[in-house]
Amino acid sequence: MSTCSSVSRDSDEPVAGTAAIARTWLLLEQPGPWGAKALTSSHLDPVVGRALEAAAKDTGVRIVLIRRPGRHADRRMPATRRVFAAHTVPGNVWLHSATTSDPARLLDLDLAALGRGEHSGFDAVLGGRAHEGDPLALVCTNGKRDRCCALLGRPLAAELASSGVQGVWEVTHLGGHRFSPTALVLPYGYAYGRAEAHALKEVLHRAQEGRVVVAGCRGRSAWERPGQAAELAVRQATGEDAAEALRVVRTAGAAPRWEVTVAHVDGRRWRVDVAQGAALPPRPESCGAAVLGSPARMDVVAVREDSLTSALAS
C-alpha cells in the first residue's frame, strides 16, 4: 500500500530544513484519544484548548499534547498531569517540568515571556523546576492527523518505551507526515525523520552529552527553515557536533534564495547559500490529500567560511 511516507522515502526526498518552527515548546500531558486538531478535539476542555491556541499566536511558543506510549482508550484523567517547557535557542537552552491538576492554569502563563526564553513565570505559576531526567523523545503518533504517524510512530514509541527509554512520549503533531516516523528531541529542539529505534537511541545518548546527530536530522526548531538547512550543512562540512556550538545569526534574502550566516562560539562564521526548490515528481504531502503537491525543499548550494573570522579565530 502506497502512503505519503513510502512515496517520500522511495523518492529519497531530503529531510533537512523541514522541522517545525518554535523557539519554545510547551507540552501538556493529555491521555486518551486525539483528534486532528488535538487542542480542541481531545479530552482537554476545548474552551481551554482554544484559549491556549489564541494565547500562543506570534509568541514563538508551540503547544502540543503528550501521552505515554500504550493503549489510549477512553479512561479517567489522571489526578495530576506532567507539563514541560523547553527553550531551544543556543546560549539559553533549558528544559523545565511541573505538574498540574488543572490544565486551565496554563492560561496564567506569560507565553510571550516563555517564547523569549524566560522560565521564571513557568516556575512561579506551575511550581516548575529544571528537568533532571533524560532528554525527551517526542514521537508523533496522531493518526487522526495522518495515518502514517499512527502506523509508524506508535510502534516506534512502544519499542523505545519497552526497551527502557525513560524520556519517550507520544506527541500530537510535529509536521512533515511524509517523513514518518518523526521525532523531536528536547531540550535542544532537533527534529528527526524516518526515525528508527536504534538510531533514535543514539540521538538521545548524544543529546545527553550535549551533542547532535546529523544523520536523519530535519533541523533545529529554533531556526526558520533556511537556517535549519544551513546549520546542518555547516555541521556536515566541519564535523561539529556540539549542540551549543552553532547559531544562525543572519538570514538575508527571500524565497526562493537566501544567504544564511552561521556563527561558531569560537568566532568562526560561514555564509551558506540556500535555495528553495520543489520536491518532484508531485506526490501526496499527507495521506488522504485530495490533490498531489510539490512540497518545498531546502537545497544548500554553497558553504563558504568567512576568511576574516577564520583568521581571527586562529
Short mmCIF file of C-alpha atoms in Angstrom, two decimals, residues 12-288:
data_model
loop_
_atom_site.label_atom_id
_atom_site.label_comp_id
_atom_site.label_asym_id
_atom_site.label_seq_id
_atom_site.Cartn_x
_atom_site.Cartn_y
_atom_site.Cartn_z
CA ASP A 12 14.74 9.93 -1.36
CA GLU A 13 13.23 13.32 -0.52
CA PRO A 14 15.73 15.23 1.67
CA VAL A 15 14.65 15.93 5.25
CA ALA A 16 16.96 18.86 6.11
CA GLY A 17 15.17 22.15 6.61
CA THR A 18 11.73 20.64 7.29
CA ALA A 19 11.42 20.83 11.10
CA ALA A 20 8.55 22.61 12.81
CA ILE A 21 9.48 26.14 13.88
CA ALA A 22 9.32 27.03 17.57
CA ARG A 23 11.74 28.73 19.93
CA THR A 24 9.90 27.28 22.92
CA TRP A 25 7.83 24.12 23.29
CA LEU A 26 5.06 23.79 25.87
CA LEU A 27 3.94 20.20 26.46
CA LEU A 28 0.80 19.17 28.33
CA GLU A 29 0.04 15.57 29.24
CA GLN A 30 -3.37 14.59 27.86
CA PRO A 31 -4.21 10.86 27.83
CA GLY A 32 -6.97 9.40 25.73
CA PRO A 33 -7.72 9.80 22.02
CA TRP A 34 -6.71 12.84 19.99
CA GLY A 35 -8.47 14.37 17.02
CA ALA A 36 -6.80 16.04 14.06
CA LYS A 37 -6.65 19.36 15.95
CA ALA A 38 -5.85 17.90 19.32
CA LEU A 39 -6.02 21.04 21.46
CA THR A 40 -9.71 21.30 20.64
CA SER A 41 -10.56 17.69 19.79
CA SER A 42 -9.40 15.58 22.69
CA HIS A 43 -10.44 15.14 26.32
CA LEU A 44 -8.88 18.52 27.05
CA ASP A 45 -11.59 21.13 27.63
CA PRO A 46 -11.97 22.69 24.13
CA VAL A 47 -12.53 26.11 25.70
CA VAL A 48 -9.10 25.83 27.31
CA GLY A 49 -7.63 24.47 24.10
CA ARG A 50 -8.93 27.36 22.00
CA ALA A 51 -7.71 29.89 24.57
CA LEU A 52 -4.23 28.33 24.57
CA GLU A 53 -4.11 28.41 20.76
CA ALA A 54 -5.01 32.10 20.77
CA ALA A 55 -2.56 32.96 23.55
CA ALA A 56 0.36 31.24 21.80
CA LYS A 57 -0.07 33.08 18.50
CA ASP A 58 3.05 35.04 17.47
CA THR A 59 4.88 34.23 20.73
CA GLY A 60 7.36 31.68 19.41
CA VAL A 61 5.73 29.05 21.64
CA ARG A 62 4.29 25.87 20.20
CA ILE A 63 1.82 23.97 22.41
CA VAL A 64 1.38 20.22 21.94
CA LEU A 65 -0.24 17.40 23.86
CA ILE A 66 1.73 14.38 25.01
CA ARG A 67 0.89 10.97 26.45
CA ARG A 68 2.84 7.91 27.50
CA PRO A 69 3.10 5.12 24.89
CA GLY A 70 0.46 2.41 25.18
CA ARG A 71 -3.29 1.95 24.89
CA HIS A 72 -5.36 5.10 24.68
CA ALA A 73 -8.96 4.06 25.14
CA ASP A 74 -11.25 6.49 26.94
CA ARG A 75 -10.47 6.41 30.62
CA ARG A 76 -10.39 8.59 33.69
CA MET A 77 -8.00 11.50 33.59
CA PRO A 78 -5.02 11.38 35.98
CA ALA A 79 -5.26 13.49 39.10
CA THR A 80 -2.11 15.34 38.06
CA ARG A 81 -0.57 15.83 34.63
CA ARG A 82 3.00 16.45 33.59
CA VAL A 83 3.83 19.75 31.94
CA PHE A 84 7.14 20.57 30.26
CA ALA A 85 8.55 23.75 28.80
CA ALA A 86 11.72 23.78 26.70
CA HIS A 87 13.58 26.71 25.15
CA THR A 88 15.75 25.70 22.21
CA VAL A 89 17.83 28.78 21.29
CA PRO A 90 21.59 28.20 21.77
CA GLY A 91 23.02 30.09 24.72
CA ASN A 92 19.78 29.78 26.68
CA VAL A 93 18.71 26.16 26.30
CA TRP A 94 16.65 24.76 29.15
CA LEU A 95 14.01 22.16 29.95
CA HIS A 96 11.73 22.61 32.97
CA SER A 97 8.96 20.37 34.23
CA ALA A 98 5.95 20.70 36.52
CA THR A 99 2.68 19.02 37.37
CA THR A 100 -0.83 20.41 37.47
CA SER A 101 -4.28 19.12 38.33
CA ASP A 102 -5.91 21.87 36.27
CA PRO A 103 -4.81 22.43 32.64
CA ALA A 104 -6.50 25.84 32.73
CA ARG A 105 -3.57 27.00 34.88
CA LEU A 106 -1.53 27.17 31.67
CA LEU A 107 -3.64 30.17 30.72
CA ASP A 108 -1.94 32.07 33.54
CA LEU A 109 1.43 31.74 31.81
CA ASP A 110 3.04 34.69 30.05
CA LEU A 111 3.64 32.91 26.76
CA ALA A 112 5.43 35.87 25.20
CA ALA A 113 7.99 35.74 28.01
CA LEU A 114 8.22 31.96 27.62
CA GLY A 115 8.90 32.45 23.92
CA ARG A 116 11.73 34.85 24.78
CA GLY A 117 13.32 32.14 26.89
CA GLU A 118 12.24 33.25 30.36
CA HIS A 119 11.24 30.32 32.58
CA SER A 120 10.63 32.24 35.81
CA GLY A 121 6.91 32.61 35.09
CA PHE A 122 6.51 28.91 34.29
CA ASP A 123 8.23 28.06 37.56
CA ALA A 124 6.16 30.54 39.58
CA VAL A 125 2.76 29.63 38.13
CA LEU A 126 3.16 25.85 37.99
CA GLY A 127 5.87 25.17 40.56
CA GLY A 128 8.26 24.20 37.78
CA ARG A 129 11.92 23.34 38.13
CA ALA A 130 14.77 22.20 35.93
CA HIS A 131 14.16 18.75 34.49
CA GLU A 132 16.68 16.31 35.95
CA GLY A 133 15.86 13.24 33.86
CA ASP A 134 16.89 12.09 30.42
CA PRO A 135 16.30 14.15 27.27
CA LEU A 136 12.75 13.89 25.93
CA ALA A 137 11.96 11.97 22.75
CA LEU A 138 8.59 13.06 21.38
CA VAL A 139 7.30 10.70 18.70
CA CYS A 140 4.38 11.89 16.58
CA THR A 141 1.55 9.32 16.73
CA ASN A 142 -1.55 11.32 15.84
CA GLY A 143 -3.28 9.06 13.32
CA LYS A 144 -6.22 11.46 13.00
CA ARG A 145 -3.77 13.96 11.54
CA ASP A 146 -2.14 11.42 9.23
CA ARG A 147 -2.31 7.63 9.28
CA CYS A 148 1.45 7.28 8.79
CA CYS A 149 2.00 8.87 12.20
CA ALA A 150 -0.04 6.12 13.84
CA LEU A 151 1.12 3.21 11.66
CA LEU A 152 4.80 4.07 12.03
CA GLY A 153 5.02 6.33 15.05
CA ARG A 154 3.17 4.26 17.63
CA PRO A 155 5.30 1.12 17.14
CA LEU A 156 8.45 3.25 17.41
CA ALA A 157 7.29 4.87 20.65
CA ALA A 158 6.29 1.49 22.05
CA GLU A 159 9.63 -0.08 21.12
CA LEU A 160 11.57 2.74 22.75
CA ALA A 161 9.47 2.57 25.91
CA SER A 162 9.71 -1.21 26.19
CA SER A 163 13.49 -1.05 25.84
CA GLY A 164 13.77 1.25 28.82
CA VAL A 165 14.00 4.72 27.27
CA GLN A 166 12.70 6.94 30.08
CA GLY A 167 12.03 10.17 28.21
CA VAL A 168 9.79 8.87 25.41
CA TRP A 169 6.32 10.38 24.91
CA GLU A 170 3.78 10.29 22.12
CA VAL A 171 3.02 13.78 20.78
CA THR A 172 0.14 15.23 18.78
CA HIS A 173 1.79 16.87 15.78
CA LEU A 174 5.30 17.68 14.58
CA GLY A 175 4.56 18.32 10.90
CA GLY A 176 6.03 16.51 7.94
CA HIS A 177 3.83 13.40 7.99
CA ARG A 178 5.62 12.14 4.90
CA PHE A 179 8.80 11.75 6.94
CA SER A 180 7.11 9.44 9.47
CA PRO A 181 8.02 8.28 11.94
CA THR A 182 9.05 11.74 13.13
CA ALA A 183 10.52 12.67 16.47
CA LEU A 184 11.60 15.78 18.36
CA VAL A 185 14.37 15.70 20.95
CA LEU A 186 14.32 18.22 23.78
CA PRO A 187 15.85 20.34 25.19
CA TYR A 188 17.84 21.16 22.04
CA GLY A 189 14.89 21.05 19.64
CA TYR A 190 16.38 18.90 16.88
CA ALA A 191 13.77 17.00 14.86
CA TYR A 192 14.32 13.71 13.05
CA GLY A 193 12.56 12.00 10.16
CA ARG A 194 12.24 8.34 9.13
CA ALA A 195 13.40 7.55 12.66
CA GLU A 196 14.31 4.03 13.74
CA ALA A 197 14.64 2.88 17.34
CA HIS A 198 18.37 2.12 17.30
CA ALA A 199 19.17 5.44 15.63
CA LEU A 200 16.95 7.44 17.95
CA LYS A 201 18.58 5.80 20.98
CA GLU A 202 21.93 7.05 19.68
CA VAL A 203 20.44 10.52 19.16
CA LEU A 204 19.25 10.55 22.79
CA HIS A 205 22.58 9.25 24.06
CA ARG A 206 24.40 12.02 22.23
CA ALA A 207 21.87 14.61 23.41
CA GLN A 208 22.62 13.54 26.98
CA GLU A 209 26.22 14.53 26.21
CA GLY A 210 25.14 17.84 24.65
CA ARG A 211 25.82 16.65 21.11
CA VAL A 212 23.88 16.36 17.86
CA VAL A 213 23.49 13.52 15.37
CA VAL A 214 23.17 14.98 11.87
CA ALA A 215 22.03 11.79 10.09
CA GLY A 216 18.26 11.91 9.61
CA CYS A 217 18.03 15.37 11.20
CA ARG A 218 15.33 17.70 9.89
CA GLY A 219 16.72 20.75 11.67
CA ARG A 220 16.61 22.75 14.89
CA SER A 221 13.20 24.21 15.66
CA ALA A 222 14.69 27.50 16.87
CA TRP A 223 15.52 28.48 13.26
CA GLU A 224 13.44 29.25 10.20
CA ARG A 225 13.77 26.57 7.55
CA PRO A 226 16.62 28.11 5.51
CA GLY A 227 18.55 28.42 8.79
CA GLN A 228 17.81 24.82 9.68
CA ALA A 229 19.31 23.61 6.42
CA ALA A 230 22.28 25.98 6.67
CA GLU A 231 23.21 24.94 10.21
CA LEU A 232 23.09 21.25 9.32
CA ALA A 233 25.24 21.90 6.24
CA VAL A 234 27.91 23.58 8.38
CA ARG A 235 27.84 20.64 10.79
CA GLN A 236 28.30 18.25 7.89
CA ALA A 237 31.16 20.32 6.44
CA THR A 238 33.03 20.74 9.72
CA GLY A 239 32.11 17.68 11.77
CA GLU A 240 30.99 19.94 14.61
CA ASP A 241 28.51 18.07 16.80
CA ALA A 242 28.33 20.17 19.99
CA ALA A 243 24.70 21.26 20.30
CA GLU A 244 25.55 24.73 21.61
CA ALA A 245 28.41 25.47 19.21
CA LEU A 246 26.49 26.98 16.28
CA ARG A 247 23.78 29.55 15.86
CA VAL A 248 22.09 31.24 12.93
CA VAL A 249 22.83 34.96 13.25
CA ARG A 250 21.53 36.36 9.98
CA THR A 251 19.25 35.33 7.13
CA ALA A 252 19.24 37.64 4.12
CA GLY A 253 17.02 37.35 1.06
CA ALA A 254 13.63 35.83 0.45
CA ALA A 255 12.19 32.77 -1.22
CA PRO A 256 13.46 31.15 -3.33
CA ARG A 257 17.03 32.09 -2.28
CA TRP A 258 18.71 33.13 0.94
CA GLU A 259 22.21 33.77 2.30
CA VAL A 260 22.40 32.47 5.86
CA THR A 261 25.21 33.35 8.25
CA VAL A 262 26.06 30.65 10.76
CA ALA A 263 28.38 31.56 13.66
CA HIS A 264 30.51 29.32 15.88
CA VAL A 265 31.10 30.14 19.54
CA ASP A 266 34.85 30.32 18.76
CA GLY A 267 34.29 33.23 16.37
CA ARG A 268 34.26 31.46 13.01
CA ARG A 269 31.47 32.23 10.57
CA TRP A 270 30.09 30.65 7.43
CA ARG A 271 27.90 32.06 4.69
CA VAL A 272 25.53 29.45 3.35
CA ASP A 273 23.53 29.84 0.14
CA VAL A 274 20.16 28.09 0.40
CA ALA A 275 17.71 27.72 -2.46
CA GLN A 276 14.09 26.65 -2.22
CA GLY A 277 13.10 24.03 -4.74
CA ALA A 278 10.13 21.75 -5.29
CA ALA A 279 10.18 18.06 -4.50
CA LEU A 280 9.38 16.25 -7.74
CA PRO A 281 7.55 14.39 -9.09
CA PRO A 282 4.31 15.62 -7.48
CA ARG A 283 3.27 13.43 -4.56
CA PRO A 284 0.77 13.36 -1.69
CA GLU A 285 2.04 15.63 1.09
CA SER A 286 -0.12 13.67 3.52
CA CYS A 287 -2.26 10.58 3.32
CA GLY A 288 -5.78 11.38 2.23
#
